[in-house]
C-alpha cells in the first residue's frame, strides 16, 4: 500500500514536471523599457511558432532592426509607443505567419532614392501571412513607407497609418490578397500613394484614405492604385485634392464611397487594356494565318474574338484573356480561294467590340 502511494506521488510529480517544462519551452518574451535589442534577438533564436513578443512599457526605444524569423505575434498590453531612429527598416519578416497588435510604431529614420525602406517589410521568397490589428504606424521623413510586403496574404484592420515623406507609401505590395477594414491611411509627401498593389484581391471597407501630396505632372498623387485585381471598395472616404482618388483595374467594384480628386482628373480612373496587332505579327503557313495579339497597357483584358473579314466572308476565333504585356498567337485557317493576294483581308481583334480599351486605333490591320 505504501509503495502504491509512493508511485502515485512520483507520477504526479513527474506529470507536473513535464507540464512546467512544456510551459517554459513555449514561453512568451516580455519587453520592458530597459530590455536590450540583443535580448530580443537572443529570444528570437529560441522562440517557437505561436510565441509572443510582448511590449509591456508605455514607451520603448528600439535601437536596431528586428528580424522576425519565427511565426510569432508582436503585441503590447499597454499600446506601447516604439521609437526607432535608424535609417533602415524597423521590422523585417522572414517567417511566414506574423501578427502585429495594439502597438504604435514611430519611425524617425531617413531613406533615399537609392535606399528606400519601410516600417514593416518582408522577404520576397514566399507569400507572407501578416496581419495588423489596432496598430498605429508613423513615418515622418522621406523614402520611408508604412507597410511594404512584396508577396502578401493578410489584412489591416482598426489601424492608423500616417506617412509624411517623399515617395512614402502607406501600404504597398506587388501581389496582395487581403483586406483593409475600419482603418485610416494618410500620405502627404510628393509622389506618394496611400494604398498600392500591382495584383490585388480583397475588400477595402469602412476606411478613410487621404493623400494630400502636391500635384506633380511626373507623378500625380493617388489614394489607391490597384493595377490588376478583383474585389470591392465600399463605404469608404477617399480624398486626393491634387490627384486621383482611385486608379483601379476595371474589375474592381466601387460602392457607397465618397471620392475627391483634383479638378479635371477622374475620381475613379479605370486601367483599361490596349489590344494591338501589326504587320510583323501576322504570319502564314499555307492556308493558316497566325496572328499575334498583345495587350500594351496596364488594364487586364477579358477573352474576346479575333476576326478576319474578306468581302462578306468572316472567320472568327477566340482570344484568351491577357494581362499587361502578355501576348498570344491566334491561328485562323481560311478557305484556299481567299489566300490569293487579290483579296484584301481585314484583321480585327475584339471583333464584336465587347472590351473597353485605351484606344481602338490599333485593333485593325489590312493586308493582301
Short mmCIF file of C-alpha atoms in Angstrom, two decimals:
data_model
loop_
_atom_site.label_atom_id
_atom_site.label_comp_id
_atom_site.label_asym_id
_atom_site.label_seq_id
_atom_site.Cartn_x
_atom_site.Cartn_y
_atom_site.Cartn_z
CA UNK A 1 0.00 0.00 0.00
CA UNK A 2 2.83 2.36 0.95
CA UNK A 3 4.65 1.55 -2.31
CA UNK A 4 1.48 2.26 -4.28
CA UNK A 5 1.11 5.69 -2.67
CA UNK A 6 4.75 6.48 -3.40
CA UNK A 7 4.31 5.54 -7.05
CA UNK A 8 1.21 7.73 -7.35
CA UNK A 9 3.07 10.68 -5.82
CA UNK A 10 6.06 10.03 -8.13
CA UNK A 11 3.94 10.06 -11.28
CA UNK A 12 2.08 13.16 -10.11
CA UNK A 13 5.38 14.98 -9.60
CA UNK A 14 6.65 13.72 -12.95
CA UNK A 15 3.48 14.97 -14.66
CA UNK A 16 3.85 18.38 -13.02
CA UNK A 17 7.49 18.49 -14.18
CA UNK A 18 6.54 17.90 -17.83
CA UNK A 19 3.75 20.47 -17.66
CA UNK A 20 6.21 23.01 -16.26
CA UNK A 21 8.79 22.07 -18.88
CA UNK A 22 6.31 22.50 -21.74
CA UNK A 23 5.25 25.87 -20.33
CA UNK A 24 8.84 27.11 -20.18
CA UNK A 25 9.69 25.85 -23.67
CA UNK A 26 6.80 27.79 -25.19
CA UNK A 27 7.50 30.99 -23.23
CA UNK A 28 6.48 34.44 -24.43
CA UNK A 29 9.03 37.22 -24.05
CA UNK A 30 8.10 40.43 -22.24
CA UNK A 31 9.96 43.51 -23.38
CA UNK A 32 10.40 46.09 -20.64
CA UNK A 33 11.68 49.64 -21.03
CA UNK A 34 15.30 48.60 -20.39
CA UNK A 35 15.22 45.36 -22.39
CA UNK A 36 18.02 45.48 -24.97
CA UNK A 37 17.91 44.71 -28.67
CA UNK A 38 20.30 41.82 -28.00
CA UNK A 39 17.81 40.39 -25.51
CA UNK A 40 15.12 40.39 -28.20
CA UNK A 41 17.50 38.84 -30.75
CA UNK A 42 18.56 36.09 -28.35
CA UNK A 43 14.95 35.26 -27.52
CA UNK A 44 14.10 35.07 -31.22
CA UNK A 45 16.73 32.34 -31.64
CA UNK A 46 14.89 30.05 -29.23
CA UNK A 47 11.30 31.20 -29.88
CA UNK A 48 8.79 28.72 -31.22
CA UNK A 49 5.81 29.07 -33.51
CA UNK A 50 2.92 30.58 -31.57
CA UNK A 51 5.07 32.51 -29.09
CA UNK A 52 4.56 36.24 -28.50
CA UNK A 53 6.87 39.21 -28.24
CA UNK A 54 5.02 41.40 -25.73
CA UNK A 55 5.95 45.03 -25.08
CA UNK A 56 4.95 45.92 -21.51
CA UNK A 57 6.08 49.54 -21.02
CA UNK A 58 4.37 52.71 -22.20
CA UNK A 59 7.39 53.65 -24.31
CA UNK A 60 10.27 51.70 -25.79
CA UNK A 61 13.34 52.84 -27.77
CA UNK A 62 14.28 50.25 -30.40
CA UNK A 63 17.99 50.55 -31.23
CA UNK A 64 18.20 48.31 -34.30
CA UNK A 65 16.16 46.34 -36.82
CA UNK A 66 14.21 43.36 -35.51
CA UNK A 67 14.46 40.37 -37.83
CA UNK A 68 11.49 38.05 -37.32
CA UNK A 69 12.25 34.51 -38.47
CA UNK A 70 9.65 32.67 -36.37
CA UNK A 71 5.84 32.59 -36.64
CA UNK A 72 5.05 34.85 -33.70
CA UNK A 73 2.75 37.61 -32.50
CA UNK A 74 4.17 41.07 -31.79
CA UNK A 75 1.88 42.95 -29.41
CA UNK A 76 1.53 45.17 -26.37
CA UNK A 77 -0.66 45.16 -23.28
CA UNK A 78 -0.13 48.93 -22.89
CA UNK A 79 -0.26 50.11 -26.52
CA UNK A 80 3.47 50.69 -26.34
CA UNK A 81 4.90 53.54 -28.40
CA UNK A 82 8.06 52.17 -30.02
CA UNK A 83 10.52 54.80 -31.31
CA UNK A 84 13.11 53.95 -33.96
CA UNK A 85 15.78 56.33 -35.27
CA UNK A 86 17.81 54.17 -37.66
CA UNK A 87 17.94 54.71 -41.42
CA UNK A 88 16.63 51.25 -42.26
CA UNK A 89 13.61 49.01 -41.89
CA UNK A 90 12.18 48.64 -38.38
CA UNK A 91 10.72 45.09 -38.52
CA UNK A 92 11.90 42.73 -41.27
CA UNK A 93 9.99 39.47 -41.62
CA UNK A 94 11.42 36.19 -42.88
CA UNK A 95 8.83 33.97 -41.17
CA UNK A 96 5.56 33.04 -42.88
CA UNK A 97 2.96 33.97 -40.25
CA UNK A 98 3.20 37.09 -38.09
CA UNK A 99 0.60 39.24 -36.35
CA UNK A 100 1.07 42.80 -35.07
CA UNK A 101 -1.43 44.01 -32.48
CA UNK A 102 -2.03 47.03 -30.19
CA UNK A 103 1.21 48.87 -30.93
CA UNK A 104 2.36 52.31 -32.07
CA UNK A 105 5.42 52.21 -34.35
CA UNK A 106 7.17 55.58 -34.77
CA UNK A 107 9.88 55.55 -37.46
CA UNK A 108 12.13 58.62 -37.43
CA UNK A 109 14.73 57.44 -39.96
CA UNK A 110 15.52 58.82 -43.41
CA UNK A 111 15.73 56.89 -46.69
CA UNK A 112 16.98 57.91 -50.13
CA UNK A 113 16.10 57.36 -53.76
CA UNK A 114 18.70 54.58 -53.84
CA UNK A 115 17.73 53.10 -50.47
CA UNK A 116 14.01 53.05 -49.74
CA UNK A 117 12.68 51.13 -46.76
CA UNK A 118 9.59 50.63 -44.61
CA UNK A 119 8.45 50.43 -41.02
CA UNK A 120 7.44 46.80 -41.65
CA UNK A 121 8.82 44.88 -44.62
CA UNK A 122 9.32 41.25 -45.60
CA UNK A 123 11.40 38.89 -47.70
CA UNK A 124 10.11 38.18 -51.19
CA UNK A 125 10.70 34.41 -51.16
CA UNK A 126 7.11 33.30 -50.39
CA UNK A 127 3.73 34.87 -49.73
CA UNK A 128 3.66 36.04 -46.11
CA UNK A 129 0.59 35.78 -43.87
CA UNK A 130 0.95 39.02 -41.93
CA UNK A 131 -1.93 40.79 -40.17
CA UNK A 132 -2.18 44.16 -38.46
CA UNK A 133 -4.89 44.94 -35.89
CA UNK A 134 -5.09 48.08 -33.77
CA UNK A 135 -1.67 49.20 -34.96
CA UNK A 136 -0.56 52.81 -35.49
CA UNK A 137 2.34 53.45 -37.87
CA UNK A 138 4.01 56.87 -38.22
CA UNK A 139 6.90 57.85 -40.51
CA UNK A 140 7.94 61.48 -40.84
CA UNK A 141 10.83 61.53 -43.29
CA UNK A 142 11.25 60.76 -47.00
CA UNK A 143 11.53 57.39 -48.78
CA UNK A 144 10.02 55.54 -45.84
CA UNK A 145 6.77 53.58 -46.33
CA UNK A 146 4.48 52.17 -43.69
CA UNK A 147 3.99 48.55 -44.79
CA UNK A 148 5.84 47.11 -47.79
CA UNK A 149 5.34 43.36 -48.24
CA UNK A 150 6.05 42.10 -51.79
CA UNK A 151 4.05 38.83 -51.62
CA UNK A 152 1.32 39.13 -49.04
CA UNK A 153 -1.75 37.34 -47.71
CA UNK A 154 -3.01 39.48 -44.87
CA UNK A 155 -5.10 42.38 -43.71
CA UNK A 156 -5.03 45.73 -41.97
CA UNK A 157 -7.89 46.40 -39.55
CA UNK A 158 -8.72 49.05 -36.95
CA UNK A 159 -5.37 50.69 -37.65
CA UNK A 160 -3.88 54.11 -38.48
CA UNK A 161 -1.01 54.73 -40.89
CA UNK A 162 0.41 58.23 -41.30
CA UNK A 163 3.29 58.70 -43.80
CA UNK A 164 4.62 62.20 -44.49
CA UNK A 165 7.76 61.91 -46.65
CA UNK A 166 8.51 61.95 -50.38
CA UNK A 167 7.88 58.57 -52.05
CA UNK A 168 6.31 57.29 -48.87
CA UNK A 169 3.54 54.74 -49.45
CA UNK A 170 1.08 53.90 -46.72
CA UNK A 171 0.70 50.25 -47.76
CA UNK A 172 2.36 48.74 -50.81
CA UNK A 173 2.73 45.27 -52.30
CA UNK A 174 3.44 43.56 -55.59
CA UNK A 175 0.89 40.81 -55.01
CA UNK A 176 -1.60 41.19 -52.19
CA UNK A 177 -4.58 39.10 -51.18
CA UNK A 178 -6.17 40.87 -48.22
CA UNK A 179 -8.46 43.48 -46.75
CA UNK A 180 -8.37 46.95 -45.26
CA UNK A 181 -11.15 47.46 -42.73
CA UNK A 182 -12.03 50.37 -40.45
CA UNK A 183 -8.61 51.91 -40.93
CA UNK A 184 -7.22 55.40 -41.54
CA UNK A 185 -4.36 55.79 -44.04
CA UNK A 186 -2.83 59.20 -44.81
CA UNK A 187 0.10 60.21 -47.01
CA UNK A 188 1.31 63.72 -47.86
CA UNK A 189 4.74 63.55 -49.50
CA UNK A 190 5.41 64.16 -53.18
CA UNK A 191 4.81 61.07 -55.39
CA UNK A 192 3.17 59.21 -52.53
CA UNK A 193 0.34 56.66 -52.69
CA UNK A 194 -1.83 55.63 -49.76
CA UNK A 195 -2.59 52.04 -50.88
CA UNK A 196 -0.89 50.38 -53.85
CA UNK A 197 -0.51 46.92 -55.34
CA UNK A 198 0.18 45.54 -58.80
CA UNK A 199 -2.04 42.47 -58.25
CA UNK A 200 -4.71 42.76 -55.54
CA UNK A 201 -7.80 40.88 -54.44
CA UNK A 202 -9.89 41.58 -51.38
CA UNK A 203 -12.01 44.28 -49.77
CA UNK A 204 -11.47 47.85 -48.62
CA UNK A 205 -14.34 48.84 -46.36
CA UNK A 206 -15.26 51.42 -43.76
CA UNK A 207 -11.93 53.22 -44.13
CA UNK A 208 -10.57 56.72 -44.70
CA UNK A 209 -7.84 57.17 -47.30
CA UNK A 210 -6.27 60.64 -47.61
CA UNK A 211 -3.40 61.73 -49.84
CA UNK A 212 -2.67 65.46 -49.66
CA UNK A 213 0.56 65.32 -51.69
CA UNK A 214 1.16 68.27 -54.06
CA UNK A 215 0.29 67.95 -57.75
CA UNK A 216 3.19 66.77 -59.91
CA UNK A 217 2.92 66.14 -63.66
CA UNK A 218 5.56 63.41 -63.40
CA UNK A 219 3.81 61.58 -60.56
CA UNK A 220 0.20 62.52 -59.94
CA UNK A 221 -0.68 61.58 -56.35
CA UNK A 222 -3.22 58.80 -55.82
CA UNK A 223 -5.26 57.44 -52.97
CA UNK A 224 -5.49 53.82 -54.14
CA UNK A 225 -3.69 52.19 -57.07
CA UNK A 226 -4.59 48.56 -57.77
CA UNK A 227 -3.39 47.85 -61.32
CA UNK A 228 -4.83 44.35 -61.64
CA UNK A 229 -7.30 42.54 -59.49
CA UNK A 230 -10.80 41.92 -58.36
CA UNK A 231 -12.66 42.85 -55.22
CA UNK A 232 -14.65 45.71 -53.75
CA UNK A 233 -14.02 49.13 -52.26
CA UNK A 234 -17.04 50.13 -50.21
CA UNK A 235 -18.33 52.60 -47.63
CA UNK A 236 -15.04 54.48 -47.53
CA UNK A 237 -13.88 58.07 -47.87
CA UNK A 238 -11.03 58.65 -50.32
CA UNK A 239 -9.73 62.23 -50.60
CA UNK A 240 -6.95 63.27 -53.01
CA UNK A 241 -7.36 67.01 -53.69
CA UNK A 242 -4.34 67.17 -56.05
CA UNK A 243 -4.64 63.90 -57.97
CA UNK A 244 -6.81 60.80 -58.45
CA UNK A 245 -8.81 59.21 -55.66
CA UNK A 246 -8.81 55.79 -57.36
CA UNK A 247 -6.78 54.18 -60.14
CA UNK A 248 -8.10 50.66 -60.45
CA UNK A 249 -8.45 47.57 -62.58
CA UNK A 250 -11.83 47.70 -64.29
CA UNK A 251 -12.88 44.50 -62.48
CA UNK A 252 -12.75 46.14 -59.03
CA UNK A 253 -16.17 47.38 -57.89
CA UNK A 254 -16.65 50.65 -56.01
CA UNK A 255 -19.83 51.16 -53.99
CA UNK A 256 -21.02 53.66 -51.40
CA UNK A 257 -17.78 55.69 -51.35
CA UNK A 258 -17.18 59.43 -51.08
CA UNK A 259 -14.44 60.41 -53.57
CA UNK A 260 -12.47 63.62 -54.14
CA UNK A 261 -9.94 64.25 -56.92
CA UNK A 262 -8.19 67.23 -58.50
CA UNK A 263 -10.42 69.26 -60.80
CA UNK A 264 -10.20 67.83 -64.31
CA UNK A 265 -9.00 64.44 -63.06
CA UNK A 266 -11.37 61.47 -62.84
CA UNK A 267 -12.31 60.42 -59.33
CA UNK A 268 -12.30 56.80 -60.43
CA UNK A 269 -9.74 56.15 -63.15
CA UNK A 270 -10.03 52.67 -64.66
CA UNK A 271 -6.98 50.92 -66.07
CA UNK A 272 -8.08 49.65 -69.48
CA UNK A 273 -6.29 47.21 -71.79
CA UNK A 274 -4.88 48.12 -75.20
CA UNK A 275 -5.06 45.17 -77.60
CA UNK A 276 -2.98 45.53 -80.75
CA UNK A 277 -1.89 43.72 -83.92
CA UNK A 278 0.53 44.82 -86.65
CA UNK A 279 2.11 43.57 -89.87
CA UNK A 280 5.14 41.86 -88.35
CA UNK A 281 2.85 39.84 -86.09
CA UNK A 282 0.96 38.16 -88.95
CA UNK A 283 2.47 35.03 -90.46
CA UNK A 284 1.06 32.50 -92.96
CA UNK A 285 1.61 28.78 -93.42
CA UNK A 286 -0.36 27.51 -96.43
CA UNK A 287 -4.00 28.46 -95.65
CA UNK A 288 -3.48 29.20 -91.95
CA UNK A 289 -2.62 32.62 -90.57
CA UNK A 290 -1.00 33.09 -87.17
CA UNK A 291 -1.82 36.48 -85.67
CA UNK A 292 -0.02 37.74 -82.55
CA UNK A 293 -2.24 39.79 -80.22
CA UNK A 294 -0.61 41.89 -77.47
CA UNK A 295 -2.02 43.82 -74.54
CA UNK A 296 0.04 47.01 -74.39
CA UNK A 297 -1.49 48.70 -71.34
CA UNK A 298 -2.00 48.10 -67.63
CA UNK A 299 -5.63 47.02 -67.60
CA UNK A 300 -6.37 43.32 -67.88
CA UNK A 301 -8.31 42.18 -70.93
CA UNK A 302 -11.16 39.69 -70.87
CA UNK A 303 -11.38 36.98 -73.52
CA UNK A 304 -12.65 38.22 -76.88
CA UNK A 305 -12.64 37.27 -80.58
CA UNK A 306 -10.32 37.98 -83.49
CA UNK A 307 -11.92 38.06 -86.93
CA UNK A 308 -10.64 38.06 -90.49
CA UNK A 309 -13.10 39.56 -92.95
CA UNK A 310 -12.82 39.16 -96.72
CA UNK A 311 -15.72 40.77 -98.55
CA UNK A 312 -18.80 39.33 -96.86
CA UNK A 313 -16.93 36.27 -95.56
CA UNK A 314 -15.87 36.36 -91.88
CA UNK A 315 -13.86 33.82 -89.86
CA UNK A 316 -13.52 34.37 -86.12
CA UNK A 317 -11.57 32.64 -83.37
CA UNK A 318 -11.30 33.16 -79.60
CA UNK A 319 -8.53 35.20 -77.96
CA UNK A 320 -7.77 34.39 -74.32
CA UNK A 321 -7.71 36.99 -71.54
CA UNK A 322 -4.45 38.95 -71.42
CA UNK A 323 -2.74 40.86 -68.61
CA UNK A 324 -0.49 43.85 -69.31
CA UNK A 325 2.45 42.90 -71.54
CA UNK A 326 1.08 39.46 -72.37
CA UNK A 327 0.73 38.18 -75.93
CA UNK A 328 -0.92 35.20 -77.56
CA UNK A 329 -0.77 33.71 -81.06
CA UNK A 330 -4.15 33.05 -82.63
CA UNK A 331 -4.46 30.74 -85.64
CA UNK A 332 -7.10 31.23 -88.32
CA UNK A 333 -7.50 28.88 -91.30
CA UNK A 334 -9.14 30.38 -94.40
CA UNK A 335 -10.62 28.72 -97.48
CA UNK A 336 -7.87 28.32 -100.08
CA UNK A 337 -9.56 30.64 -102.57
CA UNK A 338 -9.02 33.64 -100.25
CA UNK A 339 -5.28 33.13 -99.93
CA UNK A 340 -4.76 34.82 -103.30
CA UNK A 341 -3.31 38.34 -102.85
CA UNK A 342 -6.11 39.93 -104.87
CA UNK A 343 -8.31 39.65 -101.76
CA UNK A 344 -7.91 42.35 -99.10
CA UNK A 345 -8.07 40.83 -95.67
CA UNK A 346 -9.27 42.89 -92.70
CA UNK A 347 -7.97 41.54 -89.39
CA UNK A 348 -9.60 42.86 -86.23
CA UNK A 349 -9.10 41.94 -82.59
CA UNK A 350 -12.12 42.35 -80.29
CA UNK A 351 -14.19 41.81 -83.40
CA UNK A 352 -17.53 42.35 -81.62
CA UNK A 353 -16.37 45.46 -79.69
CA UNK A 354 -17.06 43.99 -76.25
CA UNK A 355 -13.94 45.34 -74.50
CA UNK A 356 -13.34 48.91 -73.36
CA UNK A 357 -9.79 49.91 -74.28
CA UNK A 358 -7.40 52.83 -74.04
CA UNK A 359 -7.67 53.06 -77.83
CA UNK A 360 -9.21 51.03 -80.65
CA UNK A 361 -6.90 52.51 -83.31
CA UNK A 362 -4.51 49.54 -83.28
CA UNK A 363 -7.17 46.80 -83.30
CA UNK A 364 -7.43 46.60 -87.10
CA UNK A 365 -4.91 45.77 -89.80
CA UNK A 366 -5.41 45.29 -93.55
CA UNK A 367 -3.25 43.20 -95.88
CA UNK A 368 -3.47 41.26 -99.14
#
